[in-house]
Coordinates of C-alpha atoms in Angstrom, one line a residue:
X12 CA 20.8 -23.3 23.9
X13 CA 18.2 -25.2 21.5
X14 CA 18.6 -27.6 18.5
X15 CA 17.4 -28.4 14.9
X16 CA 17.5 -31.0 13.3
X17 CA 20.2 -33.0 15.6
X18 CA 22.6 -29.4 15.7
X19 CA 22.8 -27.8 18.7
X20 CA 22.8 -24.0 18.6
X21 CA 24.3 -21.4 21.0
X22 CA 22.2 -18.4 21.4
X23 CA 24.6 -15.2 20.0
X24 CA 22.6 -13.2 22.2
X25 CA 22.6 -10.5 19.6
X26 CA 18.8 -8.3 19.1
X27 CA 17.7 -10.2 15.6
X28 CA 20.6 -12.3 15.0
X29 CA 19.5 -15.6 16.8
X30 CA 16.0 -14.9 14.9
X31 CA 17.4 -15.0 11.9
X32 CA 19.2 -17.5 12.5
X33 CA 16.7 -19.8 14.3
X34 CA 18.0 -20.2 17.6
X35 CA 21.3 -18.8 17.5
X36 CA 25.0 -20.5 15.6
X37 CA 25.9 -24.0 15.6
X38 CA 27.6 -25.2 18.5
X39 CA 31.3 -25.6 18.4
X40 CA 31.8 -24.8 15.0
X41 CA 33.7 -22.0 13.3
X42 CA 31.5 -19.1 11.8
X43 CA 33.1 -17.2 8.9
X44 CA 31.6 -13.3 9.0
X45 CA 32.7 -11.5 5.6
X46 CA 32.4 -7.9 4.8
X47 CA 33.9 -4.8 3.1
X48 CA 35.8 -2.2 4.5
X49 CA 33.2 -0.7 6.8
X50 CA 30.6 -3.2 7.2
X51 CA 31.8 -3.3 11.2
X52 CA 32.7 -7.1 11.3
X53 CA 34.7 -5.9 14.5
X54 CA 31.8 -4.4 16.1
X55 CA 29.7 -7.7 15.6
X56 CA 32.6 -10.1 16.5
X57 CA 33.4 -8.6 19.6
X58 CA 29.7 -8.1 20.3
X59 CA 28.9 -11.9 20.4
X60 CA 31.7 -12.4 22.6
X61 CA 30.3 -9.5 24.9
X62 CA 27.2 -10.7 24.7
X63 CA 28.0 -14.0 25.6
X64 CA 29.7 -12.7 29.2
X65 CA 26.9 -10.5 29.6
X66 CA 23.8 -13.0 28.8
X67 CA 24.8 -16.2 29.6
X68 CA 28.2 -16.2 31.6
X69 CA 30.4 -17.4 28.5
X70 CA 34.3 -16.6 29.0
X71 CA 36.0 -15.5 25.8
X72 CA 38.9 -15.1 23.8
X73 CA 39.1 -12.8 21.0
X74 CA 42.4 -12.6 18.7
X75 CA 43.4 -9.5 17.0
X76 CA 45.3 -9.6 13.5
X77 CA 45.5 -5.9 12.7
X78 CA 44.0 -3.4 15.5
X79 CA 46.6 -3.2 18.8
X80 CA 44.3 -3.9 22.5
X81 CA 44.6 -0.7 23.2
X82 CA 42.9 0.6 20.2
X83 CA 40.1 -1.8 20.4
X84 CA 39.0 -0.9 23.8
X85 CA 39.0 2.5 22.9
X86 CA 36.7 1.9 19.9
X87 CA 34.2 -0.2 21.8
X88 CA 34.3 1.9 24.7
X89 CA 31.3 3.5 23.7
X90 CA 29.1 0.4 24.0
X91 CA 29.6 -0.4 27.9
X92 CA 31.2 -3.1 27.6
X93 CA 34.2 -3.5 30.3
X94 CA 36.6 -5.2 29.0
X95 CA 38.9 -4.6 31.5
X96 CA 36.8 -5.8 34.4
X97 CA 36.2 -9.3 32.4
X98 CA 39.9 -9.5 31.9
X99 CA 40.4 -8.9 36.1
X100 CA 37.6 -11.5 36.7
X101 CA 39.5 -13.7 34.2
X102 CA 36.6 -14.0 31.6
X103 CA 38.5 -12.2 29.1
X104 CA 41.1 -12.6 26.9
X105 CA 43.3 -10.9 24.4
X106 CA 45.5 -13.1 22.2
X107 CA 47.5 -9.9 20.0
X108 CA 48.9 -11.1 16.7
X109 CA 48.8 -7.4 15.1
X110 CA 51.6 -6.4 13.0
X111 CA 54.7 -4.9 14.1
X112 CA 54.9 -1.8 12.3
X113 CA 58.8 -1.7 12.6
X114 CA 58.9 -5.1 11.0
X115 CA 58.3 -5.8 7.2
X116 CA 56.5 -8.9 6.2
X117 CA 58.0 -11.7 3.5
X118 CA 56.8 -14.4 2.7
X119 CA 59.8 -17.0 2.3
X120 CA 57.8 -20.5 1.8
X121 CA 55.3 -22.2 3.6
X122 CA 53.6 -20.6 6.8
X123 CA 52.5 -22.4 9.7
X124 CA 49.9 -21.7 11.8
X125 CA 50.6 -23.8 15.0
X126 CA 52.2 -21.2 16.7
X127 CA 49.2 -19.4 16.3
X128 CA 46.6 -22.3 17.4
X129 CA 49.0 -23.1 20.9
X130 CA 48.5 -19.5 21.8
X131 CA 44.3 -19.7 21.5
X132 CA 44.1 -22.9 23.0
X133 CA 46.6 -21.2 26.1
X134 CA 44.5 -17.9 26.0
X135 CA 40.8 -20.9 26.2
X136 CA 42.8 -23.0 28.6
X137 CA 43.2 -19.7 30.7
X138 CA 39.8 -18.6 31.1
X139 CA 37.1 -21.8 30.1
X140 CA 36.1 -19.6 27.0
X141 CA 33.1 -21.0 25.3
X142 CA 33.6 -18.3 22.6
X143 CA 36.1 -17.3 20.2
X144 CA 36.7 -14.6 17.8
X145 CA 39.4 -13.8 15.2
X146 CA 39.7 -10.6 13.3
X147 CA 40.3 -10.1 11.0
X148 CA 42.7 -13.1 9.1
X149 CA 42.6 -11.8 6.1
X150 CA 45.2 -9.6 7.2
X151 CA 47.6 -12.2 7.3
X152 CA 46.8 -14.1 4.2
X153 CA 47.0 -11.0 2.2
X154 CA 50.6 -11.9 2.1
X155 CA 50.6 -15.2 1.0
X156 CA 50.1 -15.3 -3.0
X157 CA 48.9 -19.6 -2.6
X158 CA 44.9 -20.0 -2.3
X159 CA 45.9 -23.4 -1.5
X160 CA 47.9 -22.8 1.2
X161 CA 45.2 -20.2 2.3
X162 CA 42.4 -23.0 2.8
X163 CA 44.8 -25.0 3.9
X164 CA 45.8 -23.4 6.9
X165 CA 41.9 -21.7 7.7
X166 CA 41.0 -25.3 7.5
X167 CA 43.6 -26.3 10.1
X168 CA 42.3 -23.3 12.2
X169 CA 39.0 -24.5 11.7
X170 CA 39.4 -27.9 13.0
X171 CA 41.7 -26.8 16.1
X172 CA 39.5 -24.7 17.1
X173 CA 36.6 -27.4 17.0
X174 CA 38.7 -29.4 19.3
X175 CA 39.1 -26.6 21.4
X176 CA 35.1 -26.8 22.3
X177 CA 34.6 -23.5 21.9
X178 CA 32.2 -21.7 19.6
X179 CA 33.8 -19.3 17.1
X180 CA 33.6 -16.2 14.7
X181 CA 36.0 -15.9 11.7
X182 CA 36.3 -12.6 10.3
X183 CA 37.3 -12.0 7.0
X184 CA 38.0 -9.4 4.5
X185 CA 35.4 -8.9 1.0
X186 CA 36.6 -6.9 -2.1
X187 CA 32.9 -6.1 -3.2
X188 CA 29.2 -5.9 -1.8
X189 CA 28.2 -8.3 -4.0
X190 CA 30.6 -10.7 -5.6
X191 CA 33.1 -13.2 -4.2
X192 CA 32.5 -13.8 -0.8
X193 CA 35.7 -13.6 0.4
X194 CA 38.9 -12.4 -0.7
X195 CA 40.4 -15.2 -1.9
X196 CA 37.9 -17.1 -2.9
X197 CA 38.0 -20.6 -0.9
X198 CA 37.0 -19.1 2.4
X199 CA 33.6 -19.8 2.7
X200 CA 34.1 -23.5 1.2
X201 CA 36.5 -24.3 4.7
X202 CA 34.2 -22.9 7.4
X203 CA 30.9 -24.6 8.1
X204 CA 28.9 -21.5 8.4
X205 CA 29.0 -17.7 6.9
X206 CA 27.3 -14.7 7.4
X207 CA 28.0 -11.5 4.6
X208 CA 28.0 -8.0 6.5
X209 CA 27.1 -5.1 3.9
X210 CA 27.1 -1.6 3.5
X211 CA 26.0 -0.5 0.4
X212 CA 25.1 2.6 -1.3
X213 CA 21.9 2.8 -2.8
X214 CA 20.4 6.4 -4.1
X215 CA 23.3 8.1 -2.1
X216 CA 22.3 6.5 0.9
X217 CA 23.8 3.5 2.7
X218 CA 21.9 1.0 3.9
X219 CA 23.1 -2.1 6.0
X220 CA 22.3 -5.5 5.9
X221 CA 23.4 -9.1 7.0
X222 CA 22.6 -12.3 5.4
X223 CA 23.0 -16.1 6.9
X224 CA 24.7 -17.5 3.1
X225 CA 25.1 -20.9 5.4
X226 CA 24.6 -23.0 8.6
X227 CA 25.6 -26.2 7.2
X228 CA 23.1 -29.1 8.7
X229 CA 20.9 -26.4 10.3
X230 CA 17.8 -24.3 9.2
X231 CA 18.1 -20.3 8.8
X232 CA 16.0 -17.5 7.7
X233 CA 17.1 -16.5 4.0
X234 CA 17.9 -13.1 2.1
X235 CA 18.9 -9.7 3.6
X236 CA 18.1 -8.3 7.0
X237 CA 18.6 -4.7 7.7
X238 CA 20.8 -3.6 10.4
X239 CA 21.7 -0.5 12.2
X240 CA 24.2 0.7 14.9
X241 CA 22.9 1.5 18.0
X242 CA 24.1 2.3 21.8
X243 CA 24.0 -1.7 22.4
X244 CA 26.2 -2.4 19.3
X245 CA 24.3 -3.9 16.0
X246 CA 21.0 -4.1 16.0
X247 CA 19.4 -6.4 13.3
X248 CA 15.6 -6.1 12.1
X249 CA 14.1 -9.6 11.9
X250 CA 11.2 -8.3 9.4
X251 CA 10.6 -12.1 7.3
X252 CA 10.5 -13.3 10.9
X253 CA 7.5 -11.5 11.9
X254 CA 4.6 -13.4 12.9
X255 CA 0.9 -13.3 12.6
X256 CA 0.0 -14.4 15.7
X257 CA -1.1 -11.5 17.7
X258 CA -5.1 -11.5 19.1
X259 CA -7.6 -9.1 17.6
X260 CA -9.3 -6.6 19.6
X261 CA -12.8 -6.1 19.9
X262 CA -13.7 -3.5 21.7
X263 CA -13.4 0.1 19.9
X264 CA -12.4 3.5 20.6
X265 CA -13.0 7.0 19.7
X266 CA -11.1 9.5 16.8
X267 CA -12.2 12.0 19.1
X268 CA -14.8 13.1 16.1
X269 CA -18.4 11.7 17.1
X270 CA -19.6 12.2 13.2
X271 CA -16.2 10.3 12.1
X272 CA -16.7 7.5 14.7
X273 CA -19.9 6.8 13.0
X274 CA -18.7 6.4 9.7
X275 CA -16.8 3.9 11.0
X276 CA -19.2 1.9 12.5
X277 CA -18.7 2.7 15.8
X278 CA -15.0 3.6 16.4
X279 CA -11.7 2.1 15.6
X280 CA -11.0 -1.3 16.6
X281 CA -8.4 -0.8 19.5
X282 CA -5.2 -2.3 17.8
X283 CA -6.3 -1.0 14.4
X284 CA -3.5 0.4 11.8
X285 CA -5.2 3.6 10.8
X286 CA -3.8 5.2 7.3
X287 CA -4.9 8.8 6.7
X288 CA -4.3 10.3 3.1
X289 CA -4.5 13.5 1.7
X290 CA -3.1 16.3 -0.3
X291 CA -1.1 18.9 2.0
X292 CA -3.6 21.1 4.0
X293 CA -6.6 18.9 4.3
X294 CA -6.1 18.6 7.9
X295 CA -4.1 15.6 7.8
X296 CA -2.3 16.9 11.2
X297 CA -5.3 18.0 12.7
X298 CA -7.4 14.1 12.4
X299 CA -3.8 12.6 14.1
X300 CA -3.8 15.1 16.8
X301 CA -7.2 15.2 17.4
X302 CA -6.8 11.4 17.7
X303 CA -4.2 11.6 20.2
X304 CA -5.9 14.2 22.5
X305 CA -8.7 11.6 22.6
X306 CA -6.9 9.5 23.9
X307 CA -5.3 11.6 26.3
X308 CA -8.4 12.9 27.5
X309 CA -9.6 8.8 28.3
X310 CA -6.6 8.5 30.9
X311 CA -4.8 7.0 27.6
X312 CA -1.0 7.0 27.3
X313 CA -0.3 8.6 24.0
X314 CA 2.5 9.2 21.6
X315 CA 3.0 11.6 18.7
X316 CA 5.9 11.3 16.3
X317 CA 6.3 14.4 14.0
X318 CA 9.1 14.1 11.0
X319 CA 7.8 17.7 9.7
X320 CA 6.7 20.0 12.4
X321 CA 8.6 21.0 15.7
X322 CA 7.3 20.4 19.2
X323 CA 7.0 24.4 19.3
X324 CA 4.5 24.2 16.0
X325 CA 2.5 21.2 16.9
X326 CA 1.8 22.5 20.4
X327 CA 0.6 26.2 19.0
X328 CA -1.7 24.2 16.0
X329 CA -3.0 22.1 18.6
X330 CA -4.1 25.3 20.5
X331 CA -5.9 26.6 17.9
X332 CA -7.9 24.1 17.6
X333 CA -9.0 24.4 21.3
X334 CA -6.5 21.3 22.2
X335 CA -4.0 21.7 25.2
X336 CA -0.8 18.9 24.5
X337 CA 1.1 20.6 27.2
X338 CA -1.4 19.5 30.0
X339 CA -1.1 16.5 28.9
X340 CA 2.6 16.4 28.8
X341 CA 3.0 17.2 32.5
X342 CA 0.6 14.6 33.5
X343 CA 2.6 12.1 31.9
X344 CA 0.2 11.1 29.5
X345 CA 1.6 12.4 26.1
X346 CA 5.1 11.9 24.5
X347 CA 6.1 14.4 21.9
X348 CA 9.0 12.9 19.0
X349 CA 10.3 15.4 16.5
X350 CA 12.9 14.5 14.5
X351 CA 14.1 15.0 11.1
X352 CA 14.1 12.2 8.4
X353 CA 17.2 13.3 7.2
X354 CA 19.9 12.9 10.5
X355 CA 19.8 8.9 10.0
X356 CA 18.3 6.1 8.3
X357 CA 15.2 4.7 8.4
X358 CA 16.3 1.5 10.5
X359 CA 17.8 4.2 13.0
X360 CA 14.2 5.7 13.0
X361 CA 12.2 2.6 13.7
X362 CA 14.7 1.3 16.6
X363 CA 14.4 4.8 18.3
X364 CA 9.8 4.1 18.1
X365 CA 10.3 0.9 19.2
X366 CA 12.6 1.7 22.2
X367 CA 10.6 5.1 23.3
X368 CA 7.4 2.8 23.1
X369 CA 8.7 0.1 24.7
X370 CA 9.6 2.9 28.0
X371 CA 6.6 4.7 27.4
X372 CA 4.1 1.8 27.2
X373 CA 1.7 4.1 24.8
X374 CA -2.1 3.1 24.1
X375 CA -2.1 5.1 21.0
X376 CA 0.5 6.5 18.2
X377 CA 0.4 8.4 15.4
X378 CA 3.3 9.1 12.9
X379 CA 3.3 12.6 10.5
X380 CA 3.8 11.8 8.2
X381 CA 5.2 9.0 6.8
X382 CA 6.1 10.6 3.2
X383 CA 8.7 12.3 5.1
X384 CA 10.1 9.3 5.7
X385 CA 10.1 8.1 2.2
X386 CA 11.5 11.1 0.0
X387 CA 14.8 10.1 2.2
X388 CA 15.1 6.3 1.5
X389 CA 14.5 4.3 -1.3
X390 CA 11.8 1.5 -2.3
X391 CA 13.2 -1.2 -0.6
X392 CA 14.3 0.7 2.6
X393 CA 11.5 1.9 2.8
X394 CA 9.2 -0.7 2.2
X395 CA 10.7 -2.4 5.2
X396 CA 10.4 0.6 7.3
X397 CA 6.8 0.4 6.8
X398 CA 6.5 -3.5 7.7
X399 CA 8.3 -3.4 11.2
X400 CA 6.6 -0.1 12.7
X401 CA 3.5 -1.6 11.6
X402 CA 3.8 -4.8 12.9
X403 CA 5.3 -3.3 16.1
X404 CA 2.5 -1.4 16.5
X405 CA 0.5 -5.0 15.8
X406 CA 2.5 -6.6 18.6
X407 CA 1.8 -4.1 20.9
X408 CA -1.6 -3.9 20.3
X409 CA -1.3 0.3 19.9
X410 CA -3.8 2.3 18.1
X411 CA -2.0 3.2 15.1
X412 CA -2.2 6.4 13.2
X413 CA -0.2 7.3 10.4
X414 CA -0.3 10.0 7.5
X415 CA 0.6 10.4 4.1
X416 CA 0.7 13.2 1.6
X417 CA -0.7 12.5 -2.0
X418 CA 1.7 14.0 -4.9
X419 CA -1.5 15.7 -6.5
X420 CA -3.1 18.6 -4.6
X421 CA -6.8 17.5 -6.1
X422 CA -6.2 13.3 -5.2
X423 CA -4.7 10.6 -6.7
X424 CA -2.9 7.7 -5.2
X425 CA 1.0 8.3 -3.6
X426 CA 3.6 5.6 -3.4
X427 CA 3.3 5.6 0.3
X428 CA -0.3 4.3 0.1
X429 CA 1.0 1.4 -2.2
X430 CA 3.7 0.5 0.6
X431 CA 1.5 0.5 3.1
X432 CA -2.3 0.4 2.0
X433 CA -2.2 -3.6 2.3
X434 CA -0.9 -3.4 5.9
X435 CA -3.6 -1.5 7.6
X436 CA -6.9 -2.0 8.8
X437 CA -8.1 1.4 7.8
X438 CA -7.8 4.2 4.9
X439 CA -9.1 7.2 5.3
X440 CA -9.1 9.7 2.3
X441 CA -9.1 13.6 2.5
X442 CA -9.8 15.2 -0.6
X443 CA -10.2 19.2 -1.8
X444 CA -13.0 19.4 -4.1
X445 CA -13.6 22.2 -6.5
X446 CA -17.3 23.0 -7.3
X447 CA -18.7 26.1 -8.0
X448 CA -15.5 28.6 -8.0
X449 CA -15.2 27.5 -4.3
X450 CA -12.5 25.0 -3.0
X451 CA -14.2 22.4 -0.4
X452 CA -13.1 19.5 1.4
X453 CA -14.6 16.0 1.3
X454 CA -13.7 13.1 3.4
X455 CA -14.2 9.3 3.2
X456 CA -13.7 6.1 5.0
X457 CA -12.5 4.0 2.0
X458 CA -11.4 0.5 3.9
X459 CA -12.3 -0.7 7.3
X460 CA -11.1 -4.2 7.9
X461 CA -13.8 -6.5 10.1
X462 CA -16.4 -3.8 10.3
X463 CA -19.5 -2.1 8.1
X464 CA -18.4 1.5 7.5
X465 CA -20.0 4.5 5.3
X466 CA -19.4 4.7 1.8
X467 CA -20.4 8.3 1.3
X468 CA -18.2 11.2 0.3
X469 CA -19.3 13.7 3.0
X470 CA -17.9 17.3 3.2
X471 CA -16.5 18.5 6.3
X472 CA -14.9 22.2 7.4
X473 CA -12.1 23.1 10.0
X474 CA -12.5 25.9 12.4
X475 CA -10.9 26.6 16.2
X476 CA -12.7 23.6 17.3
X477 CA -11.0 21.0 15.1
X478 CA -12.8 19.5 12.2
X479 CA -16.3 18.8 11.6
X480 CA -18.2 16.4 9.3
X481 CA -21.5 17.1 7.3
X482 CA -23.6 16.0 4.5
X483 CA -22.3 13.9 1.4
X484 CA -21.6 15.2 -1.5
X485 CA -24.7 15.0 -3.9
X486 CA -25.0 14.8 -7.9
X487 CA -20.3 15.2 -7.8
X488 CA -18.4 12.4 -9.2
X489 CA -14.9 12.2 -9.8
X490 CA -13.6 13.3 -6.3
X491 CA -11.2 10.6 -5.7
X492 CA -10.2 10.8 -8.8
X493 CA -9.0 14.3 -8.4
X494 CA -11.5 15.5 -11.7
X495 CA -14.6 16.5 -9.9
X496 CA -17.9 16.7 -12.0
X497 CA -21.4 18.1 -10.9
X498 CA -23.8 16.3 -12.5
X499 CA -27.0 17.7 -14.4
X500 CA -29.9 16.0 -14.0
X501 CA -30.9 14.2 -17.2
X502 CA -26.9 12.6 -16.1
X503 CA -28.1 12.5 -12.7
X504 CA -31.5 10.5 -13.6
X505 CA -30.1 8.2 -16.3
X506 CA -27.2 6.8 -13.1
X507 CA -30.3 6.4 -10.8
X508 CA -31.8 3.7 -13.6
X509 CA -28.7 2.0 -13.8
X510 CA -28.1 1.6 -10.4

């Protein structure tokens, strides 16, 4: 339990929620949760209840307007949580207002809610809930035409339920993703706090979020947080609530490359964020692996996440270039990911890294490529995809490794490098460059944050023994650019004057 500002706050218990919220909901008061069709304001209500057993020992009460108990243990059977054990130990309670559906419902004058509040402060009474939650009550005042009498009564439920002592979630019904916040309009002016639950579609692909609108008298983190469904339930990503407070490393490791580790100074700091970029065939692949046998072969755990090649593929490239993964696999010190971008969203993607490197307790990681990632999301989704594996990888202090493909074959920039050049420590550029009627490669170290580096455009060549570095690139300008130029000499001559 903590406090701001004179409110105390009851931990939800919920991965993201009580660090968006700052510590968790008010204390006693009601929470109103509004969301479309979809937007799994079940899933979240009966989670914090679950949670609350779970965690911290908090009995419960949860009332039911539309779905029967027998359907709603079904749906959330999935999720472990046992239900029917917490009802035998008496630390769960249904209180089932769901519609007849033999009956038809009138509305012949005013409705009264009384009824309604004796049976929740019974079903509290019962079991010493700490929590409540109602779903969804919309249901119910979809038959009632009087907005009045709507706030009315959710204000009497409101209050009750305050002098219940019990902390609550209201669930109600939205018409739109973005609009009124509630169906009727006078919700979210009763209830002292509100979270919006949405699932929109964006490019023809939905993304979902949750957003604290209120905690009246208590600070919150502001705007949209993307969520995702997991195993555990809802699963919210925290990304504003980040923080940069992790330590720098000093000491440095190898790329497995002696000739590249030079150009760096020395090696990669150990948590560095390492961005590789090239156009497809430059041997993008080849630095990460190369990289993560490195790291293998110093008794480092390693992991290697693959969103365009199969395990199959990666192993026989790897072999080529006189690498063995498999060894390393069976001695436990490599962890092969291949997935494709395509079978679920982005925030599905970045739970799944974050929960095999939280088992796995890897040294080093490397992601190809990271333009997979983005032809199946959009800007935004993206964007934020990019900010929490990157400052996961921060937190855990991982050598990080991740590729990206430029859109021309000669250079240029890619919109992955603008999502994610600011966030790393390195950027490594692999370029083709055509001179002579021959197509060569050069190589350079373009960024290296905290360290002296070389600036040179040197030329390197792949064989069965991986990649190798040479000389720079002498009297050629334009490479980056993708519009390489051999200079003559008078051109050549009049550039040494100038600089």
């Amino acid at each position: 339990m903590s406090g701001n500002n004179g409110i105390a706050k009851l931990e939800t218990g919920i991965a993201g929620l009580d660090d968006i919220t700052l510590g968790g909901l008010p204390e006693y008061r009601s929470t109103l949760l509004a969301g479309t069709s979809g937007s799994c304001k079940t899933l979240l209500t009966l989670q914090f209840l679950s949670a609350g057993i779970v965690k911290y020992d908090h009995p419960a009460v949860f009332v039911t307007f539309e779905e029967t108990i027998p359907d709603i243990k079904r749906n959330i059977n999935s999720f472990g949580w046992d239900i029917d054990r917490w009802e035998k130990e008496g630390k769960f309670a249904f209180v089932d207002v769901s519609p007849d559906p033999e009956h038809e419902t009138i509305e012949t004058g005013q409705y009264d809610f009384s009824g309604l509040l004796a049976r929740i402060e019974h079903a509290v009474k019962k079991v010493g809930a700490k929590r409540v939650g109602i779903d969804s009550i919309s249901s119910t005042f979809s038959h009632f035409s009087d907005s009045g009498l709507v706030r009315k009564e959710l204000f009497r439920i409101a209050a009750g339920l305050k002098l219940m002592d019990v902390t609550s979630i209201i669930s109600v019904e939205r018409t739109e993703e973005y609009g009124e916040i509630s169906r009727f309009g006078v919700e979210e002016f009763v209830a002292d706090n509100v979270m919006i639950l949405r699932n929109t579609l964006e490019e023809e692909k939905r993304r979902r979020t949750i957003e604290i609108l209120k905690l009246r008298g208590a600070p919150h983190q502001k705007g949209e947080y993307p969520c995702t469904i997991s195993e555990q339930g809802i699963e919210i990503l925290p990304l504003s609530s980040l923080k940069l407070a992790t330590e720098s490393a000093d000491t440095r490791l190898s790329s497995g490359n002696k000739e590249l580790d030079e150009m760096c100074g020395g090696g990669h700091f150990h948590d560095s964020v390492i961005l590789i970029s090239g156009a497809t065939g430059t041997g993008k692949t080849l630095m990460s692996t190369t990289f993560i046998n490195e790291g293998c072969k110093a008794g480092e755990k390693s992991l290697l996440i693959a969103f365009e090649e199969s395990r199959a593929q990666l192993i026989r490239n790897a072999s080529g270039w006189g690498m063995d993964l498999v060894k390393w696999e069976k001695m436990g010190l490599l962890k092969i990911i291949c997935a494709q971008p395509e079978i679920v969203g982005l925030a599905d993607h970045l739970l799944k890294i974050k929960k095999e490197a939280h088992s796995f307790k890897p040294g080093r990681m490397a992601v190809d490529s990271l333009s997979a990632m983005e032809r199946v999301s959009t800007g935004k989704t993206f964007r934020e995809f990019i900010i929490g594996i990157t400052s996961f990888a921060k937190e855990k202090r991982m050598a990080s490794m991740f590729t990206a493909v430029t859109a021309s074959l000669m250079g240029g920039t890619s919109i992955t490098e603008s999502h994610i050049s600011t966030l790393t420590d390195s950027i490594i550029l692999m370029r083709y460059v055509e001179l002579m009627g021959q197509m060569r490669r050069g190589l350079t170290v373009l960024k290296m944050r905290g360290s002296a580096h070389d600036k040179n455009i040197r030329e390197y060549t792949i064989d069965s023994q991986g990649f190798h570095i040479g000389k720079p690139f002498h009297n050629v300008s334009g490479i980056l650019t993708g519009t390489p130029v051999q200079l003559i000499g008078a051109e050549r001559q009049k550039l040494d004057e100038m600089f």
